[in-house]
Short mmCIF file of C-alpha atoms and ligand atoms in Angstrom, two decimals:
data_model
loop_
_atom_site.label_atom_id
_atom_site.label_comp_id
_atom_site.label_asym_id
_atom_site.label_seq_id
_atom_site.Cartn_x
_atom_site.Cartn_y
_atom_site.Cartn_z
CA MET A 1 -103.58 159.01 40.36
CA ALA A 2 -107.33 159.20 39.86
CA LYS A 3 -108.61 157.57 36.69
CA GLY A 4 -109.07 160.44 34.31
CA LYS A 5 -111.81 161.45 31.94
CA ALA A 6 -111.52 161.17 28.20
CA GLY A 7 -110.05 164.04 26.19
CA PRO A 8 -109.68 166.75 25.34
CA PHE A 9 -107.07 166.60 28.09
CA GLU A 10 -106.06 169.53 30.22
CA LEU A 11 -102.75 170.34 31.80
CA PRO A 12 -103.40 169.62 35.50
CA PRO A 13 -102.35 172.33 37.98
CA LEU A 14 -99.05 171.83 39.83
CA PRO A 15 -99.42 170.70 43.48
CA TRP A 16 -97.18 173.61 44.63
CA ASP A 17 -95.89 177.03 43.42
CA GLU A 18 -93.30 177.01 40.67
CA SER A 19 -90.70 178.40 43.08
CA ALA A 20 -91.49 175.97 45.92
CA LEU A 21 -88.84 173.37 45.05
CA ALA A 22 -85.94 175.85 44.92
CA PRO A 23 -83.03 175.58 45.35
CA THR A 24 -83.18 171.87 44.43
CA ILE A 25 -85.18 172.67 41.27
CA SER A 26 -85.45 176.32 40.25
CA ALA A 27 -88.66 178.12 39.31
CA ARG A 28 -87.13 178.65 35.86
CA THR A 29 -86.76 174.90 35.35
CA ILE A 30 -90.30 174.19 36.57
CA SER A 31 -91.70 176.97 34.42
CA LEU A 32 -90.08 175.47 31.33
CA HIS A 33 -90.56 171.82 32.23
CA TYR A 34 -94.22 172.14 33.22
CA GLY A 35 -95.28 175.21 31.24
CA LYS A 36 -93.63 174.22 27.98
CA HIS A 37 -92.69 170.51 27.88
CA HIS A 38 -95.60 169.03 29.83
CA ARG A 39 -98.06 171.43 28.20
CA THR A 40 -96.83 170.48 24.74
CA TYR A 41 -97.36 166.75 25.41
CA VAL A 42 -100.96 167.44 26.43
CA GLU A 43 -101.66 169.77 23.50
CA LYS A 44 -100.02 167.45 20.98
CA LEU A 45 -102.00 164.50 22.35
CA ASN A 46 -105.26 166.40 21.88
CA GLU A 47 -104.34 167.17 18.27
CA LEU A 48 -103.36 163.56 17.57
CA VAL A 49 -106.44 161.86 19.05
CA ALA A 50 -109.04 164.28 17.68
CA GLY A 51 -111.45 162.33 15.48
CA THR A 52 -109.80 158.94 16.19
CA GLN A 53 -110.94 155.92 18.24
CA PHE A 54 -108.77 157.28 21.06
CA ALA A 55 -110.72 160.52 21.44
CA ASP A 56 -113.18 159.04 23.93
CA MET A 57 -110.68 157.08 26.02
CA PRO A 58 -109.19 158.09 29.34
CA LEU A 59 -105.43 158.65 29.29
CA GLU A 60 -104.52 155.28 30.86
CA LYS A 61 -106.56 153.44 28.25
CA ILE A 62 -104.91 155.33 25.37
CA ILE A 63 -101.51 154.41 26.79
CA ALA A 64 -102.46 150.73 27.12
CA ALA A 65 -103.94 150.67 23.61
CA THR A 66 -100.94 152.25 21.87
CA VAL A 67 -97.91 150.81 23.68
CA GLY A 68 -95.38 148.94 21.57
CA GLY A 69 -97.01 149.52 18.19
CA GLU A 70 -95.49 151.45 15.29
CA ASP A 71 -98.80 152.89 14.06
CA ASN A 72 -99.63 154.97 17.07
CA ARG A 73 -96.15 155.65 18.39
CA LYS A 74 -96.67 159.43 18.47
CA ILE A 75 -99.93 159.07 20.39
CA PHE A 76 -98.28 156.72 22.88
CA ASN A 77 -95.31 159.04 23.37
CA ASN A 78 -97.43 162.10 24.08
CA ALA A 79 -100.03 160.25 26.18
CA ALA A 80 -97.41 158.48 28.31
CA GLN A 81 -95.37 161.65 28.74
CA ALA A 82 -98.52 163.54 29.80
CA TRP A 83 -99.25 160.82 32.39
CA ASN A 84 -95.63 160.47 33.59
CA HIS A 85 -95.22 164.20 34.16
CA THR A 86 -98.42 164.57 36.18
CA PHE A 87 -97.26 161.63 38.28
CA PHE A 88 -93.78 163.13 38.67
CA TRP A 89 -95.03 166.48 40.02
CA ASN A 90 -96.91 164.60 42.73
CA CYS A 91 -93.74 162.69 43.67
CA LEU A 92 -92.05 165.97 44.60
CA LYS A 93 -92.78 167.91 47.74
CA PRO A 94 -91.08 170.99 49.18
CA ARG A 95 -89.21 170.15 52.40
CA ALA A 96 -90.33 166.54 52.12
CA GLY A 97 -90.59 164.73 55.38
CA LYS A 98 -89.50 161.35 56.67
CA THR A 99 -90.56 158.10 55.05
CA PRO A 100 -93.96 157.01 56.37
CA ARG A 101 -93.67 153.98 58.61
CA ALA A 102 -95.63 151.47 56.54
CA ILE A 103 -93.42 151.94 53.51
CA GLU A 104 -90.26 151.97 55.62
CA LYS A 105 -90.99 148.37 56.60
CA ARG A 106 -91.45 147.46 52.91
CA LEU A 107 -88.16 149.18 52.03
CA ASP A 108 -86.47 147.12 54.75
CA ASP A 109 -87.99 143.87 53.49
CA ASP A 110 -87.46 144.42 49.75
CA PHE A 111 -84.22 146.44 49.60
CA GLY A 112 -82.57 146.05 52.99
CA GLY A 113 -83.44 149.56 54.18
CA ILE A 114 -83.94 153.10 52.93
CA GLY A 115 -80.20 153.61 52.43
CA LYS A 116 -79.99 150.67 50.03
CA PHE A 117 -83.16 151.80 48.27
CA ASN A 118 -81.74 155.32 47.80
CA GLU A 119 -78.60 153.83 46.31
CA GLU A 120 -80.50 151.60 43.90
CA PHE A 121 -82.92 154.37 42.90
CA SER A 122 -80.05 156.79 42.37
CA ASN A 123 -78.13 154.27 40.23
CA ALA A 124 -81.19 153.60 38.07
CA ALA A 125 -81.67 157.35 37.53
CA VAL A 126 -78.03 158.14 36.86
CA GLU A 127 -77.41 155.14 34.60
CA CYS A 128 -80.59 155.41 32.55
CA PHE A 129 -79.03 155.93 29.11
CA GLY A 130 -80.26 158.99 27.26
CA SER A 131 -83.75 160.24 28.16
CA GLY A 132 -86.01 158.40 30.55
CA TRP A 133 -87.31 157.82 34.03
CA ALA A 134 -86.32 155.98 37.22
CA TRP A 135 -89.17 154.42 39.20
CA LEU A 136 -90.01 152.77 42.48
CA VAL A 137 -92.83 150.35 41.69
CA ASP A 138 -94.91 147.69 43.37
CA ARG A 139 -95.18 144.54 41.28
CA ASN A 140 -97.21 141.67 42.72
CA GLY A 141 -96.68 142.90 46.24
CA LYS A 142 -92.93 143.41 45.94
CA LEU A 143 -91.13 146.75 45.63
CA GLU A 144 -88.71 147.13 42.73
CA VAL A 145 -86.60 149.86 41.16
CA ILE A 146 -86.76 150.06 37.38
CA SER A 147 -85.98 152.58 34.67
CA THR A 148 -87.81 153.28 31.44
CA SER A 149 -86.53 154.93 28.26
CA ASN A 150 -88.06 157.96 26.62
CA ALA A 151 -91.84 157.88 27.32
CA GLY A 152 -91.86 154.36 28.80
CA THR A 153 -94.16 153.97 31.80
CA PRO A 154 -94.60 151.15 34.37
CA ILE A 155 -98.39 151.28 34.01
CA THR A 156 -97.97 149.17 30.85
CA MET A 157 -95.76 146.64 32.68
CA GLY A 158 -98.11 145.26 35.28
CA ALA A 159 -96.52 147.46 37.92
CA THR A 160 -97.90 150.21 40.13
CA PRO A 161 -95.61 153.24 40.21
CA LEU A 162 -94.97 154.77 43.63
CA LEU A 163 -92.24 157.33 42.91
CA THR A 164 -90.37 158.59 39.87
CA ILE A 165 -87.59 160.93 38.82
CA ASP A 166 -87.58 162.42 35.35
CA VAL A 167 -84.03 162.25 34.00
CA TRP A 168 -84.62 163.82 30.61
CA GLU A 169 -82.11 166.67 30.28
CA HIS A 170 -84.96 169.21 30.32
CA ALA A 171 -85.53 168.21 33.99
CA TYR A 172 -82.15 169.42 35.20
CA TYR A 173 -79.98 171.07 32.55
CA LEU A 174 -80.70 174.70 33.48
CA ASP A 175 -79.84 174.07 37.14
CA TYR A 176 -77.18 171.36 36.97
CA GLU A 177 -75.98 171.44 33.32
CA ASN A 178 -74.71 167.92 32.60
CA ARG A 179 -74.40 166.90 36.27
CA ARG A 180 -77.31 164.47 36.42
CA PRO A 181 -75.94 162.65 39.53
CA GLU A 182 -76.09 165.94 41.52
CA PHE A 183 -79.69 166.53 40.46
CA VAL A 184 -80.71 162.99 41.37
CA LYS A 185 -78.99 163.16 44.76
CA ALA A 186 -80.63 166.50 45.58
CA VAL A 187 -84.09 165.26 44.60
CA ILE A 188 -83.73 162.06 46.62
CA GLU A 189 -82.48 163.96 49.68
CA ASN A 190 -84.87 166.89 49.60
CA LEU A 191 -88.01 166.32 47.59
CA LEU A 192 -89.31 162.74 47.52
CA ASN A 193 -92.96 162.71 48.57
CA TRP A 194 -93.20 159.51 50.61
CA THR A 195 -96.78 160.27 51.60
CA TRP A 196 -97.71 160.10 47.92
CA ALA A 197 -95.77 156.82 47.53
CA GLU A 198 -97.65 155.33 50.45
CA GLU A 199 -100.99 156.41 48.99
CA GLN A 200 -100.11 154.64 45.72
CA LEU A 201 -99.15 151.53 47.66
CA ASP A 202 -102.52 151.54 49.42
CA LYS A 203 -104.26 151.83 46.06
CA ALA A 204 -102.24 148.88 44.69
CA LYS A 205 -103.32 146.80 47.69
CA ASP A 206 -106.96 147.74 47.16
CA LEU A 207 -106.73 146.78 43.48
CA ARG A 208 -105.23 143.38 44.34
CA ARG A 209 -107.95 142.82 46.91
CA ALA A 210 -110.63 143.70 44.34
CA ALA A 211 -109.07 141.45 41.65
FE1 FE B 1 -89.84 165.86 31.66
#
């Protein structure tokens, strides 16, 4: 994701129409998830940083500056959730295509193939206790699956996120009720944007080269 400007932050437009992910994710879910939940994180963040030392920082910097501390927990939660959601929308694509070839090789090397990756990613998403996120990340040139709780985000963990699934109940409850495994399976099978993942991988490589 491009390094953003400082606040006040805006809710970025979705990369597709609200109905474009149906039937895997309904327009009603997207309307609520994006239009209410994501919007609220952005609006709340703007309220919280107004007049503070965070007001002139880009989103990534606010997240890095507030992670782990008690004092700015609310700012971290809203900033990280704003970032995570924008990233998540880009990880989803209607009628997503095959895995791009460059990443397929990496999935072979680091997981033993796309099938094994899907299994590991699905387990991380399904087993994430309570609210959180499952991620495919690149850490020091190796692909890993991790999960984070609540607003947790890999950008504070020395890892470059490539793909994510939001497994907060607000992401699936209207369409799947409590059946999180069905939601996760449907997203993995139908919506993962591997082109986006590959673009993130290229960026991670460029950053390592520049370091
Ligand atoms: Fe969410």
